[in-house]
Amino acid sequence: MTNELRDRVHAANVGAGWWSDLSTGESILTTRNRPELLCLITSELCEAAVDGYKPDSHLPEFPALHVEIADTAIRILDLAGADQIDLEAGDSYRIIFYGDVMKDLMSLVILISGFALEGVRKKGNEAQYHQAIADAYQCLFKFAATYEFDLDECIQAKLDYNSKRADHKVETRRAPGGKQI
């Protein structure tokens, strides 16, 4: 089920042009910078830390913390789809959450920017990269359970919202000031 969602999210992002060169339309599936993508994933966790429990600016029915964790999950789903990472092979054992949001978010950042990046950075460490991404995805659900929110609900709400966003359309992204990544 998780890998089916991974494939749907990635296919939607390919269809929306996130895996194409904006100027040529050519696929960047194999050339897109993986460390940059890992940074984008951790940036969502940073937003979660900054925005906390105030209402989310896009989905005000949810606290921003919940939506940013959903954004983290969506970015992981997309990357895992591109690299065919088996998210169902992940395990949340890597992290123990203590109920301190900032410390717990930092644990997730370390898992992604530390273990996953190290797997990408060193040739021959693809298994470490795949495992760290799969583990991080599972840890997001452990985080949601710790902080008592329905991550699946937030993911679906954010996917629905993103599918209608003007700033996610290729023509808008090509304009000056448009989202490039």
PDB file of C-alpha atoms in Angstrom, residues 9-141:
ATOM      1  CA  VAL A   9       2.795  10.565  -5.857  1.00  0.00           C
ATOM      2  CA  HIS A  10       5.855  10.248  -8.056  1.00  0.00           C
ATOM      3  CA  ALA A  11       3.776   9.767 -11.241  1.00  0.00           C
ATOM      4  CA  ALA A  12       1.744  12.870 -10.386  1.00  0.00           C
ATOM      5  CA  ASN A  13       4.927  14.887  -9.840  1.00  0.00           C
ATOM      6  CA  VAL A  14       6.400  13.647 -13.119  1.00  0.00           C
ATOM      7  CA  GLY A  15       3.149  14.642 -14.823  1.00  0.00           C
ATOM      8  CA  ALA A  16       3.275  18.056 -13.154  1.00  0.00           C
ATOM      9  CA  GLY A  17       6.781  18.652 -14.522  1.00  0.00           C
ATOM     10  CA  TRP A  18       8.794  18.410 -11.299  1.00  0.00           C
ATOM     11  CA  TRP A  19      11.056  15.804 -12.934  1.00  0.00           C
ATOM     12  CA  SER A  20      11.557  17.715 -16.195  1.00  0.00           C
ATOM     13  CA  ASP A  21      13.892  20.493 -17.202  1.00  0.00           C
ATOM     14  CA  LEU A  22      11.693  23.607 -17.183  1.00  0.00           C
ATOM     15  CA  SER A  23      13.257  25.067 -20.305  1.00  0.00           C
ATOM     16  CA  THR A  24      13.501  21.924 -22.468  1.00  0.00           C
ATOM     17  CA  GLY A  25      10.876  19.607 -20.995  1.00  0.00           C
ATOM     18  CA  GLU A  26      13.434  16.769 -20.984  1.00  0.00           C
ATOM     19  CA  SER A  27      13.405  14.267 -18.134  1.00  0.00           C
ATOM     20  CA  ILE A  28      15.842  14.891 -15.290  1.00  0.00           C
ATOM     21  CA  LEU A  29      14.965  11.645 -13.528  1.00  0.00           C
ATOM     22  CA  THR A  30      18.510  10.310 -13.579  1.00  0.00           C
ATOM     23  CA  THR A  31      20.308  13.655 -13.309  1.00  0.00           C
ATOM     24  CA  ARG A  32      18.294  15.451 -10.643  1.00  0.00           C
ATOM     25  CA  ASN A  33      20.526  16.273  -7.697  1.00  0.00           C
ATOM     26  CA  ARG A  34      19.757  13.826  -4.864  1.00  0.00           C
ATOM     27  CA  PRO A  35      21.555  15.785  -2.102  1.00  0.00           C
ATOM     28  CA  GLU A  36      19.473  18.823  -3.101  1.00  0.00           C
ATOM     29  CA  LEU A  37      16.319  16.702  -2.778  1.00  0.00           C
ATOM     30  CA  LEU A  38      17.422  15.531   0.673  1.00  0.00           C
ATOM     31  CA  CYS A  39      17.883  19.195   1.630  1.00  0.00           C
ATOM     32  CA  LEU A  40      14.348  19.939   0.441  1.00  0.00           C
ATOM     33  CA  ILE A  41      13.065  17.117   2.613  1.00  0.00           C
ATOM     34  CA  THR A  42      14.874  18.425   5.680  1.00  0.00           C
ATOM     35  CA  SER A  43      13.681  21.972   4.892  1.00  0.00           C
ATOM     36  CA  GLU A  44      10.121  20.753   5.470  1.00  0.00           C
ATOM     37  CA  LEU A  45      11.163  19.571   8.933  1.00  0.00           C
ATOM     38  CA  CYS A  46      12.701  22.989   9.582  1.00  0.00           C
ATOM     39  CA  GLU A  47       9.416  24.617   8.591  1.00  0.00           C
ATOM     40  CA  ALA A  48       7.626  22.265  11.009  1.00  0.00           C
ATOM     41  CA  ALA A  49       9.923  23.460  13.795  1.00  0.00           C
ATOM     42  CA  VAL A  50       9.415  27.139  12.959  1.00  0.00           C
ATOM     43  CA  ASP A  51       5.667  27.072  12.319  1.00  0.00           C
ATOM     44  CA  GLY A  52       4.713  24.696  15.134  1.00  0.00           C
ATOM     45  CA  TYR A  53       1.078  24.469  16.154  1.00  0.00           C
ATOM     46  CA  LYS A  54      -0.219  27.673  14.582  1.00  0.00           C
ATOM     47  CA  PRO A  55      -2.773  27.061  11.785  1.00  0.00           C
ATOM     48  CA  ASP A  56      -1.150  26.155   8.488  1.00  0.00           C
ATOM     49  CA  SER A  57      -1.235  28.968   5.921  1.00  0.00           C
ATOM     50  CA  HIS A  58      -2.528  26.648   3.157  1.00  0.00           C
ATOM     51  CA  LEU A  59      -4.626  24.198   5.176  1.00  0.00           C
ATOM     52  CA  PRO A  60      -5.749  26.197   8.239  1.00  0.00           C
ATOM     53  CA  GLU A  61      -7.820  23.294   9.556  1.00  0.00           C
ATOM     54  CA  PHE A  62      -4.499  21.621  10.493  1.00  0.00           C
ATOM     55  CA  PRO A  63      -1.606  22.827  12.629  1.00  0.00           C
ATOM     56  CA  ALA A  64       1.373  23.782  10.473  1.00  0.00           C
ATOM     57  CA  LEU A  65       3.506  21.155  12.232  1.00  0.00           C
ATOM     58  CA  HIS A  66       1.218  18.402  10.928  1.00  0.00           C
ATOM     59  CA  VAL A  67       1.149  19.772   7.385  1.00  0.00           C
ATOM     60  CA  GLU A  68       4.929  20.173   7.245  1.00  0.00           C
ATOM     61  CA  ILE A  69       5.364  16.567   8.391  1.00  0.00           C
ATOM     62  CA  ALA A  70       2.950  15.629   5.575  1.00  0.00           C
ATOM     63  CA  ASP A  71       5.067  17.698   3.155  1.00  0.00           C
ATOM     64  CA  THR A  72       8.111  15.792   4.373  1.00  0.00           C
ATOM     65  CA  ALA A  73       6.323  12.504   3.700  1.00  0.00           C
ATOM     66  CA  ILE A  74       5.247  13.672   0.220  1.00  0.00           C
ATOM     67  CA  ARG A  75       8.809  14.642  -0.690  1.00  0.00           C
ATOM     68  CA  ILE A  76      10.048  11.260   0.549  1.00  0.00           C
ATOM     69  CA  LEU A  77       7.318   9.468  -1.414  1.00  0.00           C
ATOM     70  CA  ASP A  78       8.327  11.336  -4.568  1.00  0.00           C
ATOM     71  CA  LEU A  79      12.053  10.694  -4.165  1.00  0.00           C
ATOM     72  CA  ALA A  80      11.426   7.061  -3.275  1.00  0.00           C
ATOM     73  CA  GLY A  81       9.317   6.714  -6.420  1.00  0.00           C
ATOM     74  CA  ALA A  82      12.097   8.135  -8.554  1.00  0.00           C
ATOM     75  CA  ASP A  83      14.687   5.792  -7.058  1.00  0.00           C
ATOM     76  CA  GLN A  84      12.343   2.836  -6.515  1.00  0.00           C
ATOM     77  CA  ILE A  85      13.015   2.736  -2.790  1.00  0.00           C
ATOM     78  CA  ASP A  86      10.909   0.144  -1.002  1.00  0.00           C
ATOM     79  CA  LEU A  87       9.315   2.248   1.725  1.00  0.00           C
ATOM     80  CA  GLU A  88       7.620  -0.805   3.196  1.00  0.00           C
ATOM     81  CA  ALA A  89      11.093  -2.107   4.118  1.00  0.00           C
ATOM     82  CA  GLY A  90      11.583   0.807   6.488  1.00  0.00           C
ATOM     83  CA  ASP A  91      11.619   0.525  10.235  1.00  0.00           C
ATOM     84  CA  SER A  92      11.077   3.218  12.840  1.00  0.00           C
ATOM     85  CA  TYR A  93      13.571   1.639  15.258  1.00  0.00           C
ATOM     86  CA  ARG A  94      16.248   4.229  14.425  1.00  0.00           C
ATOM     87  CA  ILE A  95      14.585   6.953  16.454  1.00  0.00           C
ATOM     88  CA  ILE A  96      13.127   7.109  19.927  1.00  0.00           C
ATOM     89  CA  PHE A  97      10.860  10.124  20.318  1.00  0.00           C
ATOM     90  CA  TYR A  98      10.841  11.785  23.714  1.00  0.00           C
ATOM     91  CA  GLY A  99       7.929  14.182  23.403  1.00  0.00           C
ATOM     92  CA  ASP A 100      10.124  17.238  22.834  1.00  0.00           C
ATOM     93  CA  VAL A 101       9.146  18.489  19.378  1.00  0.00           C
ATOM     94  CA  MET A 102      12.408  20.273  18.622  1.00  0.00           C
ATOM     95  CA  LYS A 103      14.613  17.359  19.671  1.00  0.00           C
ATOM     96  CA  ASP A 104      12.391  14.884  17.866  1.00  0.00           C
ATOM     97  CA  LEU A 105      12.439  16.926  14.649  1.00  0.00           C
ATOM     98  CA  MET A 106      16.237  17.160  14.879  1.00  0.00           C
ATOM     99  CA  SER A 107      16.398  13.371  15.142  1.00  0.00           C
ATOM    100  CA  LEU A 108      14.520  13.164  11.837  1.00  0.00           C
ATOM    101  CA  VAL A 109      16.832  15.752  10.242  1.00  0.00           C
ATOM    102  CA  ILE A 110      19.871  13.739  11.331  1.00  0.00           C
ATOM    103  CA  LEU A 111      18.418  10.525   9.913  1.00  0.00           C
ATOM    104  CA  ILE A 112      17.770  12.139   6.528  1.00  0.00           C
ATOM    105  CA  SER A 113      20.674  14.555   6.182  1.00  0.00           C
ATOM    106  CA  GLY A 114      23.114  12.259   7.936  1.00  0.00           C
ATOM    107  CA  PHE A 115      22.466   8.641   7.062  1.00  0.00           C
ATOM    108  CA  ALA A 116      20.673   9.140   3.739  1.00  0.00           C
ATOM    109  CA  LEU A 117      23.118  11.764   2.504  1.00  0.00           C
ATOM    110  CA  GLU A 118      26.072   9.597   3.486  1.00  0.00           C
ATOM    111  CA  GLY A 119      24.511   6.806   1.441  1.00  0.00           C
ATOM    112  CA  VAL A 120      24.297   9.072  -1.610  1.00  0.00           C
ATOM    113  CA  ARG A 121      27.686  10.704  -1.102  1.00  0.00           C
ATOM    114  CA  LYS A 122      29.801   7.565  -1.046  1.00  0.00           C
ATOM    115  CA  LYS A 123      29.800   5.329  -4.087  1.00  0.00           C
ATOM    116  CA  GLY A 124      28.480   1.874  -3.334  1.00  0.00           C
ATOM    117  CA  ASN A 125      26.306   2.980  -0.394  1.00  0.00           C
ATOM    118  CA  GLU A 126      22.985   2.867  -2.257  1.00  0.00           C
ATOM    119  CA  ALA A 127      21.603   0.314   0.229  1.00  0.00           C
ATOM    120  CA  GLN A 128      22.291   2.716   3.120  1.00  0.00           C
ATOM    121  CA  TYR A 129      20.579   5.549   1.222  1.00  0.00           C
ATOM    122  CA  HIS A 130      17.524   3.401   0.459  1.00  0.00           C
ATOM    123  CA  GLN A 131      17.283   2.111   4.028  1.00  0.00           C
ATOM    124  CA  ALA A 132      17.628   5.578   5.562  1.00  0.00           C
ATOM    125  CA  ILE A 133      14.872   6.974   3.324  1.00  0.00           C
ATOM    126  CA  ALA A 134      12.575   4.021   4.056  1.00  0.00           C
ATOM    127  CA  ASP A 135      13.296   4.319   7.784  1.00  0.00           C
ATOM    128  CA  ALA A 136      12.690   8.085   7.728  1.00  0.00           C
ATOM    129  CA  TYR A 137       9.293   7.555   6.130  1.00  0.00           C
ATOM    130  CA  GLN A 138       8.303   5.058   8.806  1.00  0.00           C
ATOM    131  CA  CYS A 139       9.634   7.380  11.510  1.00  0.00           C
ATOM    132  CA  LEU A 140       7.291  10.133  10.316  1.00  0.00           C
ATOM    133  CA  PHE A 141       4.368   7.902  11.233  1.00  0.00           C
TER     134      PHE A 141
END
